[in-house]
mmCIF file of C-alpha atoms in Angstrom:
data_model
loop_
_atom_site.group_PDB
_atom_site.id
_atom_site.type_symbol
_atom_site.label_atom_id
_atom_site.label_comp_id
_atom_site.label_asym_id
_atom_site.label_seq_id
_atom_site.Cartn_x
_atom_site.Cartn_y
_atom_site.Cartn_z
ATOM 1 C CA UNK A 1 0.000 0.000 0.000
ATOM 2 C CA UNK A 2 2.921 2.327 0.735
ATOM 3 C CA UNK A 3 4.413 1.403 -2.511
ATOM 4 C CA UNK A 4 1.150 2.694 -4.415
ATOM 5 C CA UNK A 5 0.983 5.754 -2.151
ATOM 6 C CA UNK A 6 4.579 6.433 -3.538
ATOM 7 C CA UNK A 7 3.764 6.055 -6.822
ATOM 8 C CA UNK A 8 1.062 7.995 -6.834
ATOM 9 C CA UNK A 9 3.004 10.799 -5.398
ATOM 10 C CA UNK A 10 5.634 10.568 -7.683
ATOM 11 C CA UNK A 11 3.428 10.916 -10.957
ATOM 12 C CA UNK A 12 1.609 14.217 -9.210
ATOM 13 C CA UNK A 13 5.204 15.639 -8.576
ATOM 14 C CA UNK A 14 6.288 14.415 -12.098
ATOM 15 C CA UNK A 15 3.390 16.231 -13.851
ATOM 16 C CA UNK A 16 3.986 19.543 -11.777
ATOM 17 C CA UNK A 17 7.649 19.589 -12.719
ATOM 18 C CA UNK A 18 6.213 19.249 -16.446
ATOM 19 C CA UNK A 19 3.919 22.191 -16.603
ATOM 20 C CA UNK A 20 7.004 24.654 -14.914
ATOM 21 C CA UNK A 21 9.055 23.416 -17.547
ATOM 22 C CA UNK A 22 6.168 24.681 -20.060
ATOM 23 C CA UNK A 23 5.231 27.755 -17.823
ATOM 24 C CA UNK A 24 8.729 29.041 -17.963
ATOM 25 C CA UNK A 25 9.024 28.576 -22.021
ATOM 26 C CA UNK A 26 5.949 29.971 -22.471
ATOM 27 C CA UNK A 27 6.023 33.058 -19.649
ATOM 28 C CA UNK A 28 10.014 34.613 -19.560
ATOM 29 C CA UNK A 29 8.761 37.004 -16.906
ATOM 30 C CA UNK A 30 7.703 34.059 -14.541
ATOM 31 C CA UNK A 31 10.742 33.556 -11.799
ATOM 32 C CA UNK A 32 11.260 30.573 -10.265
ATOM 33 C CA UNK A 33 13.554 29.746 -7.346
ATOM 34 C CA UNK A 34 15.422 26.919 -6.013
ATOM 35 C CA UNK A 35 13.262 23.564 -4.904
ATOM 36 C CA UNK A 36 10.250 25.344 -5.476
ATOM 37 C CA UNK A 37 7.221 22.610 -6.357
ATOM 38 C CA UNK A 38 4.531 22.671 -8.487
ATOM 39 C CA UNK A 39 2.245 19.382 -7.452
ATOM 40 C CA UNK A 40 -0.104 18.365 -10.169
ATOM 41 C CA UNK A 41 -1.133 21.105 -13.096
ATOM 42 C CA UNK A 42 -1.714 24.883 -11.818
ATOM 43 C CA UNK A 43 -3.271 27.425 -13.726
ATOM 44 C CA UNK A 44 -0.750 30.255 -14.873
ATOM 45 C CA UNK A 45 -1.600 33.526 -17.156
ATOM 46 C CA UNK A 46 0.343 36.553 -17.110
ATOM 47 C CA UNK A 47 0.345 39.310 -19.984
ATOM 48 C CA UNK A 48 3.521 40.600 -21.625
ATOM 49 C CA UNK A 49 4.494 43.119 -18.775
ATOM 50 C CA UNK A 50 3.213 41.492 -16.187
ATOM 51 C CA UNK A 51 5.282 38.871 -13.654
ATOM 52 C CA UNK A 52 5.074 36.357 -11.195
ATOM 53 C CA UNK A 53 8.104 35.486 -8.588
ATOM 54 C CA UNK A 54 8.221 32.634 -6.501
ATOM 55 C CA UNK A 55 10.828 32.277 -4.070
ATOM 56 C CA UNK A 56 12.568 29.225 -3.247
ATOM 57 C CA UNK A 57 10.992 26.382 -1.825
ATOM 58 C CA UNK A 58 7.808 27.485 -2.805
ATOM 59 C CA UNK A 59 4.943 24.785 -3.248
ATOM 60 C CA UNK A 60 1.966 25.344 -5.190
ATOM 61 C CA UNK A 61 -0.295 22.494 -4.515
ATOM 62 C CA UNK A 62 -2.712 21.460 -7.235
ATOM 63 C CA UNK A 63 -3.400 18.053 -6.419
ATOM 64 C CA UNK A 64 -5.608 16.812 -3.343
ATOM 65 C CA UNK A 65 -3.904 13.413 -2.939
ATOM 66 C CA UNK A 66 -2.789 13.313 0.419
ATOM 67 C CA UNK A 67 -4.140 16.487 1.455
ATOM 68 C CA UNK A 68 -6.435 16.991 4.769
ATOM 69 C CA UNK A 69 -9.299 18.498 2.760
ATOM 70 C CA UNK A 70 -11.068 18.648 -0.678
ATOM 71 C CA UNK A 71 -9.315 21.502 -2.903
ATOM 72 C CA UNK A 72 -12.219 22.439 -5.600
ATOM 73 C CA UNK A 73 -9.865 23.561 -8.180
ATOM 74 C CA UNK A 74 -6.315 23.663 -9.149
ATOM 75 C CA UNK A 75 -4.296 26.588 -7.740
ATOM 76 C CA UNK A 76 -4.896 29.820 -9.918
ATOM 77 C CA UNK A 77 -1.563 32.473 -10.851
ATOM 78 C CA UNK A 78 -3.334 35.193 -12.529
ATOM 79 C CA UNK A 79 -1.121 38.606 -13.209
ATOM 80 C CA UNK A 80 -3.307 40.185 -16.118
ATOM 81 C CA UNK A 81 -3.020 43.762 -15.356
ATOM 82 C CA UNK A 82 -0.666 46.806 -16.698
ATOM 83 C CA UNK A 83 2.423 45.554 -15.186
ATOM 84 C CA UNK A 84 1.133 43.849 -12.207
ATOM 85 C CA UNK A 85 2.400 40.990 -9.905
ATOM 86 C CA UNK A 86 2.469 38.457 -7.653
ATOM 87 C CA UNK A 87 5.453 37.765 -5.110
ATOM 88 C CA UNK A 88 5.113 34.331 -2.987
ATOM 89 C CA UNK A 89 8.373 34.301 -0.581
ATOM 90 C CA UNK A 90 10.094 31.647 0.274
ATOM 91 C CA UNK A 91 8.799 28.296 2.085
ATOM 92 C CA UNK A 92 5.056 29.639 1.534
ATOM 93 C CA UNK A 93 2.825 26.364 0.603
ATOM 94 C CA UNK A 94 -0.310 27.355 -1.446
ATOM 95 C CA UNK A 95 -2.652 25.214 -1.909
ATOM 96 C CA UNK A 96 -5.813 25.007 -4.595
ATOM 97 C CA UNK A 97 -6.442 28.648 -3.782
ATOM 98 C CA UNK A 98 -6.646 31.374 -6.574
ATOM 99 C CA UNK A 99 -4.139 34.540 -6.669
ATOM 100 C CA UNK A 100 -5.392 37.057 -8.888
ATOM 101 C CA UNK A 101 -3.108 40.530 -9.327
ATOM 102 C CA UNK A 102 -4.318 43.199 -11.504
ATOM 103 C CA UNK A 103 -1.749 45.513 -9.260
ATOM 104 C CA UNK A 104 0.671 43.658 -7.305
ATOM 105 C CA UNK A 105 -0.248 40.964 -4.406
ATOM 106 C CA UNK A 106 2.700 39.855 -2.421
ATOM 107 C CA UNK A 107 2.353 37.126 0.006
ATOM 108 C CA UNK A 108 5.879 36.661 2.548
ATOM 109 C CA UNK A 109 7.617 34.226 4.018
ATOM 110 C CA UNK A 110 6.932 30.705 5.663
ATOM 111 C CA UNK A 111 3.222 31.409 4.843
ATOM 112 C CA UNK A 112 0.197 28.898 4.578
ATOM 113 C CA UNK A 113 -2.093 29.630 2.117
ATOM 114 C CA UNK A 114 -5.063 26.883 2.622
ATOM 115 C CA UNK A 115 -7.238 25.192 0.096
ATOM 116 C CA UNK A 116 -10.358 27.456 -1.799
ATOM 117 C CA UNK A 117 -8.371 31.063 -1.043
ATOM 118 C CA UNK A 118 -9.710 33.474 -3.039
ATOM 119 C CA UNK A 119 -6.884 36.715 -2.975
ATOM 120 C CA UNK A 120 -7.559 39.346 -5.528
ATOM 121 C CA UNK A 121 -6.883 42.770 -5.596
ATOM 122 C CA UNK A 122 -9.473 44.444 -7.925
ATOM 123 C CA UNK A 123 -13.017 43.513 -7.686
ATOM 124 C CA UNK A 124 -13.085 43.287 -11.409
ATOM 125 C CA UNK A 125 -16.340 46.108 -11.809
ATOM 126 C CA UNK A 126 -17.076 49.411 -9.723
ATOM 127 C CA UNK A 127 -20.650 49.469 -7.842
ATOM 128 C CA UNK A 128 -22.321 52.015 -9.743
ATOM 129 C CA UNK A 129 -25.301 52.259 -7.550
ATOM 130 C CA UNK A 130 -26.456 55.498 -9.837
ATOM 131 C CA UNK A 131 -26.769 53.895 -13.107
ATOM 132 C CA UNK A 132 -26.521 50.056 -11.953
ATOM 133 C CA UNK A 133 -27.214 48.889 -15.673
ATOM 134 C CA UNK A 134 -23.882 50.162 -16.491
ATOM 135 C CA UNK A 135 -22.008 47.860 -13.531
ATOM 136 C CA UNK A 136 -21.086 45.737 -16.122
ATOM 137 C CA UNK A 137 -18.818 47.882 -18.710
ATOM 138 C CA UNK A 138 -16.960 49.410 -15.784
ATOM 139 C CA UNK A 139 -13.675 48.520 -14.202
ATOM 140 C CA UNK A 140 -12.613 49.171 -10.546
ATOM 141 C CA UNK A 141 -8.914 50.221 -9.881
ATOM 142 C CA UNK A 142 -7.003 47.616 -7.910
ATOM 143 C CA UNK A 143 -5.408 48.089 -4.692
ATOM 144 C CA UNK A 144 -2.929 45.915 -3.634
ATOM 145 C CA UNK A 145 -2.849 43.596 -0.831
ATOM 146 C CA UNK A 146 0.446 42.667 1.623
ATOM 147 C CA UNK A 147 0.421 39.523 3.998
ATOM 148 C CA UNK A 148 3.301 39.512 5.825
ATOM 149 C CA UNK A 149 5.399 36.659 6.811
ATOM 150 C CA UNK A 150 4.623 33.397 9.064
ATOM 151 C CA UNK A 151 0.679 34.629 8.143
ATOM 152 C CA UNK A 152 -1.860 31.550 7.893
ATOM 153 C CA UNK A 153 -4.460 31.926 6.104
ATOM 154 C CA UNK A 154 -7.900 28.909 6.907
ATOM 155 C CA UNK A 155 -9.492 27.393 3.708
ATOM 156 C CA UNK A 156 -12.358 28.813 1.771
ATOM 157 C CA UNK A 157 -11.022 32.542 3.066
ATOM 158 C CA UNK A 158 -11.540 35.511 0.431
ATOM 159 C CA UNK A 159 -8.538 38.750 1.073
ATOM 160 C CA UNK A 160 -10.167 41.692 -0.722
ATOM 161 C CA UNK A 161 -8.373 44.300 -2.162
ATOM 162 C CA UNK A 162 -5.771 46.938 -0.166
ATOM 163 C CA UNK A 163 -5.868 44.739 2.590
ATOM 164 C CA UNK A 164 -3.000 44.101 4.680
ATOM 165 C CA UNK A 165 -2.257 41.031 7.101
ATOM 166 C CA UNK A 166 0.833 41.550 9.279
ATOM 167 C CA UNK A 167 3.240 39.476 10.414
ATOM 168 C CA UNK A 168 2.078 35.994 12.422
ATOM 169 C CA UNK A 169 -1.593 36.475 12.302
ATOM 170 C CA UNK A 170 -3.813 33.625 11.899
ATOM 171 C CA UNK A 171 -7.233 34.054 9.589
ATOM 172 C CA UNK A 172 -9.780 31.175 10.583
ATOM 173 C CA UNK A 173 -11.712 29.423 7.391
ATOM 174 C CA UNK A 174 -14.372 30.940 5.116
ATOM 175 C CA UNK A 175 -13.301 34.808 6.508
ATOM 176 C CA UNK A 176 -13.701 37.676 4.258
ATOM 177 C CA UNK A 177 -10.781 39.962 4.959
ATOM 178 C CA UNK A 178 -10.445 43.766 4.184
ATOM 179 C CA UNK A 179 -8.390 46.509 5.381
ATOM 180 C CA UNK A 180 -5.542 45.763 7.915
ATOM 181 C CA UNK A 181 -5.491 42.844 10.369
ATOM 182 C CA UNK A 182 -2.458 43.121 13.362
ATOM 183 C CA UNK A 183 0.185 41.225 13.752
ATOM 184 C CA UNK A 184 0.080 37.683 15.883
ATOM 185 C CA UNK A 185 -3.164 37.588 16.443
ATOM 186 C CA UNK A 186 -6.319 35.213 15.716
ATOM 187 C CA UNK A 187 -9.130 37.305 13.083
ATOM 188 C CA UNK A 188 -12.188 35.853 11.360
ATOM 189 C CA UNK A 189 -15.616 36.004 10.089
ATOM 190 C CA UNK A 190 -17.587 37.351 7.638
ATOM 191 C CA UNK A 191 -16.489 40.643 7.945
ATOM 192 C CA UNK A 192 -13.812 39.683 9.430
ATOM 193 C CA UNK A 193 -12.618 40.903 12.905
ATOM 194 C CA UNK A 194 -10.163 40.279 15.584
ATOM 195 C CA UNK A 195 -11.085 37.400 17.501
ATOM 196 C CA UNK A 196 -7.874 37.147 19.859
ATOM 197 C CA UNK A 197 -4.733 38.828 20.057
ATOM 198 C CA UNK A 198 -1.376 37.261 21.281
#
């Protein structure tokens, strides 16, 4: 059983090493570090001026095989703005979640980026609450978002844009997060709020 287990493993891993070989022919501006890991196939875009760095020892976690919960979709790297991107530092694990940058979205150090994470930093249309009918040709202006380092962040959590979450904070599973959280401490909900501080 192991053996199979091993196996198994080994042809996720293979796969993921396959699509950053293809990624990095096919995107110049994407940076990849040392060990860094792509398990199973992620979903990467960027436009011509746009970039994506990853740090080493990154993992971007695609596949739900041995993982402690169901991940709905592959992990999403999305930098499709006027020179915008996305910084992951090093050690951060990120898994089935979607990253969209229109601006720039950098996530730190040693951080744990659970399964269903929605982080984007535009909204994609402005509210338009006089002439609602027009929502839909509009664009809002993105505002980028910072989470520090040592941050983890629970599954099914959506970071809206210009938010900040400083260093060693925790955010508990399905929060909506906006605006800036403080350091080592506990915050959640939907808004979210500070639950407990250390």
């Amino acid at each position: 059983m192991k053996l199979i287990y091993l196996i198994i493993q080994f042809y996720f891993h293979c796969k993921g090493m396959c699509f950053m070989v293809l990624y990095r022919m096919l995107y110049p501006q994407l940076s990849i570090g040392v060990n860094v890991v792509f398990k199973n196939q992620p979903y990467v875009f960027l436009t011509n001026k746009s970039s994506i760095v990853l740090a080493d020892n990154v993992v971007i976690n695609s596949s739900n095989f041995g993982y402690h919960i169901n991940m709905y979709q592959p992990c999403k790297l999305m930098a499709d703005g006027n020179q915008s991107k996305i910084v992951i530092g090093k050690n951060t694990r990120v898994h089935g979640s979607c990253i969209h940058a229109q601006k720039k979205i950098t996530i730190g150090e040693n951080c744990l980026i659970a399964a269903n994470c929605q982080i984007i930093d535009s909204n994609a249309h402005c509210l338009q609450m006089k002439n609602p009918e027009n929502r839909i040709h509009t664009i809002d202006e993105a505002r980028e978002i910072f989470i520090a380092d040592n941050v983890w962040i629970g599954a099914g959590t959506t970071v809206l844009p210009g938010t900040t979450i400083n260093h060693g904070s925790v955010i508990s599973a399905n929060s909506v997060v906006k605006g800036i959280v403080p350091a080592n401490c506990l915050f959640g909900g939907n808004p979210a709020k500070l639950l407990k501080q250390y």
